[in-house]
CSV table of C-alpha atoms and ligand atoms in Angstrom, one decimal:
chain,number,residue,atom,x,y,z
A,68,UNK,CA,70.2,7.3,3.3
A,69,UNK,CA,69.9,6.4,7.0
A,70,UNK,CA,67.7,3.3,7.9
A,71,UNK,CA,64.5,4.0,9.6
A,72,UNK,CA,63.9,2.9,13.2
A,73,UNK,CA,61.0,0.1,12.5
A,74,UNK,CA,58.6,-0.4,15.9
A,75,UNK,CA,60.6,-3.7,16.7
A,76,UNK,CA,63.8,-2.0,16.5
A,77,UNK,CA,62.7,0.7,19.0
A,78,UNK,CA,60.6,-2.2,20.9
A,79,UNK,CA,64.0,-4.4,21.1
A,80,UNK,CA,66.6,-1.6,22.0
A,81,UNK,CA,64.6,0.0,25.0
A,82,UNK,CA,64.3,-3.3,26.6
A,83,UNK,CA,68.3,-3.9,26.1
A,84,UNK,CA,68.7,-0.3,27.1
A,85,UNK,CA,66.5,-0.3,30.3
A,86,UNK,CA,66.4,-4.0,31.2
A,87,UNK,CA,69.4,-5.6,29.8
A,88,UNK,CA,68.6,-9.0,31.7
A,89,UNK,CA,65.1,-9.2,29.7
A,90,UNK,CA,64.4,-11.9,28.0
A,91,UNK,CA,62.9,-10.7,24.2
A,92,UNK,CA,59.6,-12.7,25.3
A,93,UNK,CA,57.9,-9.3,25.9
A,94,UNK,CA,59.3,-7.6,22.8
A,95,UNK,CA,57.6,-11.1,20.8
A,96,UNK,CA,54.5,-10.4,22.2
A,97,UNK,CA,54.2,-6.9,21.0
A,98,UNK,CA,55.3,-8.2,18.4
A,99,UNK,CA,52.1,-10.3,17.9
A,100,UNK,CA,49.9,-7.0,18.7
A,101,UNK,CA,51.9,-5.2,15.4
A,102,UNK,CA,51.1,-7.9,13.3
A,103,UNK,CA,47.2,-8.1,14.4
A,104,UNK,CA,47.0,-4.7,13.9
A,105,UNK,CA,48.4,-4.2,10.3
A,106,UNK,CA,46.0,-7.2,9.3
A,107,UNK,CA,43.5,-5.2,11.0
A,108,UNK,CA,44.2,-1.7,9.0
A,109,UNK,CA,44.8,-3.4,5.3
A,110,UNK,CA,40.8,-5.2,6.3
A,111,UNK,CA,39.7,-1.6,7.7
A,112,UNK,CA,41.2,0.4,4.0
A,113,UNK,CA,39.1,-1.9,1.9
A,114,UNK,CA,35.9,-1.6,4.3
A,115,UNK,CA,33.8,-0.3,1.6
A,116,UNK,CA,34.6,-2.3,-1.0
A,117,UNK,CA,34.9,-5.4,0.3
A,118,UNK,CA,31.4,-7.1,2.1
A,119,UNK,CA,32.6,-6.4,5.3
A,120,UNK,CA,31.2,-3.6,6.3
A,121,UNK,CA,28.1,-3.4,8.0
A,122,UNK,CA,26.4,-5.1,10.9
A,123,UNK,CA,27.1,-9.1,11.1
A,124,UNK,CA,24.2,-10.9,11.1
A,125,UNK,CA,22.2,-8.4,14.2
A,126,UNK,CA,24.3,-10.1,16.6
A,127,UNK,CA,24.9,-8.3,19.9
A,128,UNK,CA,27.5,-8.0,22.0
A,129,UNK,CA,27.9,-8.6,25.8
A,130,UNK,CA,27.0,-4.5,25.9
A,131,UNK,CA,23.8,-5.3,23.4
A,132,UNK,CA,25.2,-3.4,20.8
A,133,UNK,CA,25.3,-4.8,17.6
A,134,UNK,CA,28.5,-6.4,16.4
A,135,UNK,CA,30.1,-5.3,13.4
A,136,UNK,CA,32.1,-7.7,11.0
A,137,UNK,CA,35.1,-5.7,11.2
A,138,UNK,CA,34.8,-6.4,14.8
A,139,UNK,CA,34.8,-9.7,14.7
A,140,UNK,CA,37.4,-10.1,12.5
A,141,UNK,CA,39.6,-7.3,14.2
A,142,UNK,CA,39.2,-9.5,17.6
A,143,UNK,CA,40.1,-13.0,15.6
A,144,UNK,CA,43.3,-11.2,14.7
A,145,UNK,CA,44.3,-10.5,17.7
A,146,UNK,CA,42.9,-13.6,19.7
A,147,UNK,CA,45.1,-15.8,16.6
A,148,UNK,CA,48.2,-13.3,16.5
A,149,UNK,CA,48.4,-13.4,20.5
A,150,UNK,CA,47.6,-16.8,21.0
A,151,UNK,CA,50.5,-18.6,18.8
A,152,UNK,CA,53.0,-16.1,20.3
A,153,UNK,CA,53.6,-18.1,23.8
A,154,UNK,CA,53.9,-16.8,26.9
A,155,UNK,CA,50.3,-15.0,26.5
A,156,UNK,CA,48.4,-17.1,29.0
A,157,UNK,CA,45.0,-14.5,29.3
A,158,UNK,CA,43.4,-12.7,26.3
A,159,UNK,CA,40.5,-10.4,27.1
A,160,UNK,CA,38.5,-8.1,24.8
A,161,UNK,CA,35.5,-6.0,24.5
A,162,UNK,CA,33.6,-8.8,21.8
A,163,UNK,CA,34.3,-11.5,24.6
A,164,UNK,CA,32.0,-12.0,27.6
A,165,UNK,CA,35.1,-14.1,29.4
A,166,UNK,CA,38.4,-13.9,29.7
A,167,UNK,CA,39.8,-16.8,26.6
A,168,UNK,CA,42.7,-18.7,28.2
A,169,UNK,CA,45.2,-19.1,25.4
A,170,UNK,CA,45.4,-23.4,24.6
A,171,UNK,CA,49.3,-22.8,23.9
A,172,UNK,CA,50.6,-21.4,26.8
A,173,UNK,CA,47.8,-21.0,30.1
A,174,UNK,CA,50.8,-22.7,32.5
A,175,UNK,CA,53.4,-21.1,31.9
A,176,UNK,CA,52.2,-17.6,30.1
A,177,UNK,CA,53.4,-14.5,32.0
A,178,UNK,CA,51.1,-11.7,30.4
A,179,UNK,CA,47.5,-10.9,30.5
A,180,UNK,CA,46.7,-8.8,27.2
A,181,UNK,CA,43.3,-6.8,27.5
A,182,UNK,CA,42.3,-5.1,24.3
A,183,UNK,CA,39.0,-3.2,22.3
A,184,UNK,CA,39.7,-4.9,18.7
A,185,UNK,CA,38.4,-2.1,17.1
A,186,UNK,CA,36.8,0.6,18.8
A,187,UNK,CA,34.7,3.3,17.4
A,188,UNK,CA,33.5,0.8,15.3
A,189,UNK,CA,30.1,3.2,14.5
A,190,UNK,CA,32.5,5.2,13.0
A,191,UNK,CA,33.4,2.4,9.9
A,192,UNK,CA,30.8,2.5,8.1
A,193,UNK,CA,31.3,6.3,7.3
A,194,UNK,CA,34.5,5.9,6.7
A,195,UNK,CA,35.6,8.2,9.9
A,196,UNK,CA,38.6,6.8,11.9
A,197,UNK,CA,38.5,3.9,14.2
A,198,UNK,CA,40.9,2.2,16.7
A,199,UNK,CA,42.3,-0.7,18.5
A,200,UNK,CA,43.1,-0.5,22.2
A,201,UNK,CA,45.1,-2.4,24.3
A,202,UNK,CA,46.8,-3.0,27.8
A,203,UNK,CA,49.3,-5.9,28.8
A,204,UNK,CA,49.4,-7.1,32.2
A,205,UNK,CA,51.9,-9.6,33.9
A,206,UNK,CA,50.4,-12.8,35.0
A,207,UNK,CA,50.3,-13.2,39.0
A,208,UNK,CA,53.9,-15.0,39.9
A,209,UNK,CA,53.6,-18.6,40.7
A,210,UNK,CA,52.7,-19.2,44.3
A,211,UNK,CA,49.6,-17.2,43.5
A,212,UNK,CA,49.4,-18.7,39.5
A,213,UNK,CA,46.0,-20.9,39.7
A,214,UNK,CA,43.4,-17.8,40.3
A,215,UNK,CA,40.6,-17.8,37.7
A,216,UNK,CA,41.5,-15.9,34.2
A,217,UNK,CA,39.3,-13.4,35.1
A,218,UNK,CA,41.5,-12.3,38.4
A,219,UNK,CA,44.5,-12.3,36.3
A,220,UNK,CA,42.7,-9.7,34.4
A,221,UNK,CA,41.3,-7.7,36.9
A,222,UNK,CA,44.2,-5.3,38.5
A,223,UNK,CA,43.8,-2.1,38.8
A,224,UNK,CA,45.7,0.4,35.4
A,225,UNK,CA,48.8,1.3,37.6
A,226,UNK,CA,50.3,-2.6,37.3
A,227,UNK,CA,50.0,-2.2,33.3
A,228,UNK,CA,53.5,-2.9,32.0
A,229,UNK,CA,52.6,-1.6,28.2
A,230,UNK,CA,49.7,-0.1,26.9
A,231,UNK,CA,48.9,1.9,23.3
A,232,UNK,CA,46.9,1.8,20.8
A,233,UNK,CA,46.4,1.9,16.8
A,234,UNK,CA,44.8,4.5,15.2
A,235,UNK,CA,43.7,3.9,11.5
A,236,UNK,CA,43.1,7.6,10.2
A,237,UNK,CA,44.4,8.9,7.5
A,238,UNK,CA,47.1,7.3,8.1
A,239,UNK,CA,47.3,4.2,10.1
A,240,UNK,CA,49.4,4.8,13.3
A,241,UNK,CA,51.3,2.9,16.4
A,242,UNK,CA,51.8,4.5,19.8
A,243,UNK,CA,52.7,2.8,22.9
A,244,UNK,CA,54.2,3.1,26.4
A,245,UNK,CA,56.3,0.6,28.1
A,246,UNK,CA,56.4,3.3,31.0
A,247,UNK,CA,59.3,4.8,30.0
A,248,UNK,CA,57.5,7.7,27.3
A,249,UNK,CA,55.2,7.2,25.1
A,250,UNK,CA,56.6,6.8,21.4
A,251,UNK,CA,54.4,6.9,17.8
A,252,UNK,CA,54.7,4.6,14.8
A,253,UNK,CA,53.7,5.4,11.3
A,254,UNK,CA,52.5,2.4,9.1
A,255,UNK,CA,54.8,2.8,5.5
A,256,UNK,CA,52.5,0.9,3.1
A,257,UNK,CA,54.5,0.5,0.9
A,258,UNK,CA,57.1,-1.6,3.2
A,259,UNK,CA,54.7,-3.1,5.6
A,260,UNK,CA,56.5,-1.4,8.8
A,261,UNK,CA,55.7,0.6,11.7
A,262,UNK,CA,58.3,3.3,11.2
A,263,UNK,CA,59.1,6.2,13.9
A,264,UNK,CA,57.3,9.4,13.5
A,265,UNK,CA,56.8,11.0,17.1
A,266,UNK,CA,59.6,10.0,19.1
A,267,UNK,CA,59.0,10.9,23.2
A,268,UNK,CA,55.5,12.2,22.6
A,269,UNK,CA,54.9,14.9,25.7
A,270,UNK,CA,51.1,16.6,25.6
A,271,UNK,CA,51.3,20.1,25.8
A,272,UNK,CA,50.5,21.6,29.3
A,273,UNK,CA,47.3,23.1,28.0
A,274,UNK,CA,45.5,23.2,24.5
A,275,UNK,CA,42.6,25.2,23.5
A,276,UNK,CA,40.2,22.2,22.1
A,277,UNK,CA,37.5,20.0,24.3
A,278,UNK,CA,36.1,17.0,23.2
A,279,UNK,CA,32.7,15.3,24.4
A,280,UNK,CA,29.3,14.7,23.7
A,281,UNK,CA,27.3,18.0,24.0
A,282,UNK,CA,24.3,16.4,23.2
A,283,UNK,CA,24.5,14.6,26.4
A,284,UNK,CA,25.6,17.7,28.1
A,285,UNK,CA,22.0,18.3,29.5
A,286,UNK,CA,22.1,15.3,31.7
A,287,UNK,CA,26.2,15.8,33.0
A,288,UNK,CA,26.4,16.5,36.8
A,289,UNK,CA,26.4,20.6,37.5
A,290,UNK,CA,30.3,20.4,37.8
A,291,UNK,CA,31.2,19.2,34.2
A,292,UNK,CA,28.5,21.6,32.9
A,293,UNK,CA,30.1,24.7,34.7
A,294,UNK,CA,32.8,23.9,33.3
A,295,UNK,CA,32.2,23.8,30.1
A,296,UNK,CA,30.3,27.0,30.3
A,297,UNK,CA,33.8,28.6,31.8
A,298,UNK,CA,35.7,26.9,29.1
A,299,UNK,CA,33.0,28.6,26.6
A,300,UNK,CA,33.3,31.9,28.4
A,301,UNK,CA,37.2,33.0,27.6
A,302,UNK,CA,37.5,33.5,31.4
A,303,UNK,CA,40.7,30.7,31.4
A,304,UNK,CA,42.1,33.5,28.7
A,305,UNK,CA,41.9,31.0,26.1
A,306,UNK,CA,39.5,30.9,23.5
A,307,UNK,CA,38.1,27.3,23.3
A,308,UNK,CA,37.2,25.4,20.1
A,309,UNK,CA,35.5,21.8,20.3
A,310,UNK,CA,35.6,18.7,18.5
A,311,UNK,CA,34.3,15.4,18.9
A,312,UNK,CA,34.8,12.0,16.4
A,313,UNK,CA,33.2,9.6,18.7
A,314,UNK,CA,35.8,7.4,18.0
A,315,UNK,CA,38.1,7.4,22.1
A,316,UNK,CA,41.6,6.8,19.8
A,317,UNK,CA,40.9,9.5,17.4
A,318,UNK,CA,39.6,11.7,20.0
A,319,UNK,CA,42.5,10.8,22.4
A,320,UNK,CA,45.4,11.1,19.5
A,321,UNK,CA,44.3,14.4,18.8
A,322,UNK,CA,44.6,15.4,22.6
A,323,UNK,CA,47.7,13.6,22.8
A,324,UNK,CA,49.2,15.2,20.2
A,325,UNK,CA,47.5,19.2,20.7
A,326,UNK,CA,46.2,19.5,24.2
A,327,UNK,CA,43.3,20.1,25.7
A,328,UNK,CA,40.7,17.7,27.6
A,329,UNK,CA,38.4,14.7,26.5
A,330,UNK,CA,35.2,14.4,28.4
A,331,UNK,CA,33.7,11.2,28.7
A,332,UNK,CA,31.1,12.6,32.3
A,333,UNK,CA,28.7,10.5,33.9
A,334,UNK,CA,25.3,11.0,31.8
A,335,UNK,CA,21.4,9.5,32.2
A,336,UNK,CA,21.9,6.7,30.2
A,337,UNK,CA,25.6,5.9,31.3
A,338,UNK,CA,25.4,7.2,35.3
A,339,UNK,CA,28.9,5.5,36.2
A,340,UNK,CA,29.9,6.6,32.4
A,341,UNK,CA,30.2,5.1,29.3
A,342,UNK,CA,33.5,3.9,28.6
A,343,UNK,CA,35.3,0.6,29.8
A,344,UNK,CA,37.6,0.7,32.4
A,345,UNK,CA,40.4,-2.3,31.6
A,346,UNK,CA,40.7,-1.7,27.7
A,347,UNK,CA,39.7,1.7,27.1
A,348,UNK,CA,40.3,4.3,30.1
A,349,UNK,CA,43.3,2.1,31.5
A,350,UNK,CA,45.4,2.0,28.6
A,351,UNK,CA,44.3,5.8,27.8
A,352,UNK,CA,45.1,6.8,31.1
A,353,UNK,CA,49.0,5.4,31.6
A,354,UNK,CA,49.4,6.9,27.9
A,355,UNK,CA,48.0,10.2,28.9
A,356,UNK,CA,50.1,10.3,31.9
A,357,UNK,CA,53.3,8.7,30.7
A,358,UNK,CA,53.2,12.0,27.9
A,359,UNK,CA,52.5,14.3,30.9
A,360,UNK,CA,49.2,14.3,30.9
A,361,UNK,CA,46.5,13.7,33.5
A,362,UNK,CA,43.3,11.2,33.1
A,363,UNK,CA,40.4,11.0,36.1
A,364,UNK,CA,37.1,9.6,36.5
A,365,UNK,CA,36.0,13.4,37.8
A,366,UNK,CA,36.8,12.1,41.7
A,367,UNK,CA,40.6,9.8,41.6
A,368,UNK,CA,42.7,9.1,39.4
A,369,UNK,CA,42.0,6.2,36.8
A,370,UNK,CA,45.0,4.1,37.0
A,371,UNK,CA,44.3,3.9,41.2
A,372,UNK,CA,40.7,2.4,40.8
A,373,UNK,CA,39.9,-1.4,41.3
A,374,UNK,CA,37.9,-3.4,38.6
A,375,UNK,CA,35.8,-5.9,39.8
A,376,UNK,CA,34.4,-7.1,36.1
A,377,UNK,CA,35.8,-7.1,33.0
A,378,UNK,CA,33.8,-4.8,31.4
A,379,UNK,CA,33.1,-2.5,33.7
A,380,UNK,CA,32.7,0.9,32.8
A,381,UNK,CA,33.8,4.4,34.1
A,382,UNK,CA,33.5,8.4,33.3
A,383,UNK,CA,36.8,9.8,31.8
A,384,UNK,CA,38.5,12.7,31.8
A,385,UNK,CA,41.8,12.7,30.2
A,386,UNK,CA,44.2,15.5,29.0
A,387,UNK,CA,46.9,18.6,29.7
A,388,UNK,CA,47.5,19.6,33.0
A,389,UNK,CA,45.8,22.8,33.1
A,390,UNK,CA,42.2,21.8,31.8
A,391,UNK,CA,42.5,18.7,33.7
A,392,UNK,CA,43.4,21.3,36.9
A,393,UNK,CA,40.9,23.9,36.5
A,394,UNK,CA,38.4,20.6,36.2
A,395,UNK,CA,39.0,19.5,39.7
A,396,UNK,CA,37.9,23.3,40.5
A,397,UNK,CA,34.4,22.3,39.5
A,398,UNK,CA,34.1,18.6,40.2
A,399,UNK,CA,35.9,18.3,43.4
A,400,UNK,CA,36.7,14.9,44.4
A,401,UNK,CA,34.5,12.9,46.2
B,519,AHM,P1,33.0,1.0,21.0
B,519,AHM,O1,32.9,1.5,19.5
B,519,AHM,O2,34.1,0.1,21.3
B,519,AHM,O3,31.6,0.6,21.5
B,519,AHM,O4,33.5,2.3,21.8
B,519,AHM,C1,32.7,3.2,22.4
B,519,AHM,C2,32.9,4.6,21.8
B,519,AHM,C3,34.2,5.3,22.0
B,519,AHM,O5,35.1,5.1,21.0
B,519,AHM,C4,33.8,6.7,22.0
B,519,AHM,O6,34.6,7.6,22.7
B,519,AHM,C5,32.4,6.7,22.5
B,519,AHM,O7,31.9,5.4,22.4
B,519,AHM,C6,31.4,7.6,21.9
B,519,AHM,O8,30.2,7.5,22.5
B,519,AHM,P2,28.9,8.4,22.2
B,519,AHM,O9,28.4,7.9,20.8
B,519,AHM,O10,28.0,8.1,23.3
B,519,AHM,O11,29.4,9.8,22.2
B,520,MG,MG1,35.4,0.7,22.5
């Protein structure tokens, strides 16, 4: 029987393979963000029968949404697994208002890891898949090392060296991107390992599903609503089926894996869009593209804009080539 390829196999023999001078630290750190995250999915299988699920305690996040305890504890996971690994010097994450400066290594860290512990988190209570998000950054080099945290944190998606995320479906799965393709891990229970499932992951060049709210469809800019009415009329020749978790991992797995476009528009309540920029459509974005795909905020692409706060948010648009180019036919850029 041949020995499956385990995450930190794959993690260890790319960076030999690509850079052979590397030093493993980066390999350790991902490390760390595959041991958060199978804490995280054995605390998200026993959500309903532990007394974790539900809101904890009405508090509110920096967004005033309500916190959830899996959220917490997803976010202590990964503050603690990142934290003791070294060379992390910035954490920051969707539950924190800051950036946290990691006590063990702030001085001589090299990477800034941005994450959503767990998002979709609506989603737990109904037992409907959730996700964790994140994107590593390296740390300004030395003559520039003493800005604030927070300027670590805030450049702009095309400097992420890694991003990926977890999804905890069905089945509870890894996929990443170094830059170099974007590979998928499947958790094995029974063994406690990440274990390869989709090797070089491309999106297909067009899909026949779209994802997005359509009961915010009303308040969309004309564009995005033309366009769904043209995807609804057959005139692309393709006859269109939609779908929507409200989970951005599910939702973006599925378009990963079978095509198609993910719509995230500018809406009344959410005019510059609903979803975060640094831990949600950056990470999103170099996955989508790094698999072939394309990912916009409906006037340039994602990975070109500059944050200026941590949790700033954006419209997305993310999927195959052709939806994503008969889009721009409708919302031109600006
Ligand atoms: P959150 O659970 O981290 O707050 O994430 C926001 C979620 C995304 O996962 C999802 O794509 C979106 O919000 C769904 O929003 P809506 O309920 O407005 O359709
Ligand atoms: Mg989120």
């Amino acid at each position: 029987m041949s020995t499956p390829m385990t995450v930190q196999q794959h993690i260890l023999e790319e960076q030999r393979r690509l850079r052979p001078a590397a030093s493993g630290e980066f390999s350790w750190l991902l490390s760390g963000i595959t041991l958060a995250t199978k804490l995280i999915a054995a605390q998200v299988r026993r959500a309903g029968l532990a007394d974790i699920a539900g809101a904890a305690g009405g508090a509110a996040n920096i967004q005033g949404e309500v916190v959830q305890k899996l959220d917490v504890i997803a976010n202590q996971a990964l503050l603690n697994c990142l934290g003791n690994r070294g060379n992390v010097a910035v954490m920051a994450s969707e539950e924190d208002d800051e950036p946290v400066v990691s006590q063990r290594d702030w001085e001589h860290g090299k990477y800034v890891v941005v994450f959503d512990p767990l998002d979709g988190s609506s989603n737990i209570d109904v037992n409907v898949s959730v996700g964790t998000i994140f994107s590593i950054l390296r740390r300004a080099p030395e003559p520039d090392r003493f800005r604030t945290p927070l300027e670590d944190v805030l450049q702009p998606g095309f400097k992420q060296l890694a991003a990926g995320y977890v999804v905890y479906g069905s089945s509870t799965m890894f996929v990443y991107t170094a830059g170099n393709g974007v590979n998928g891990f499947t958790l094995d229970p029974s063994i406690g390992a990440y274990l390869i499932s989709h090797p070089n992951i491309r999106m297909p060049a067009s899909g026949s599903i779209y994802s997005c709210n359509e009961a915010n469809a009303d308040t969309f800019p004309g564009g995005y609503r033309k366009y769904l009415a043209y995807l609804r009329s057959g005139e692309s020749g393709r006859k269109y089926s939609s779908r929507y978790i409200g989970s951005l991992v599910a939702d973006f797995h599925r378009t990963l894996l079978k095509g198609g476009i993910f719509l995230y528009p500018p809406t009344a309540s959410h005019p510059s869009g609903k979803l975060r920029l640094m831990y949600e459509a950056n990470p999103i974005a170099f996955l989508a593209e790094q698999a072939g795909g394309k990912a916009t905020d409906g006037t340039m692409r994602i990975l070109d804009k500059t944050p200026h706060s941590l949790h700033e948010r954006t419209a997305l648009m993310v999927g195959s080539g052709a939806e994503m180019e008969a889009l721009a036919r409708f919302v031109s850029p600006a």
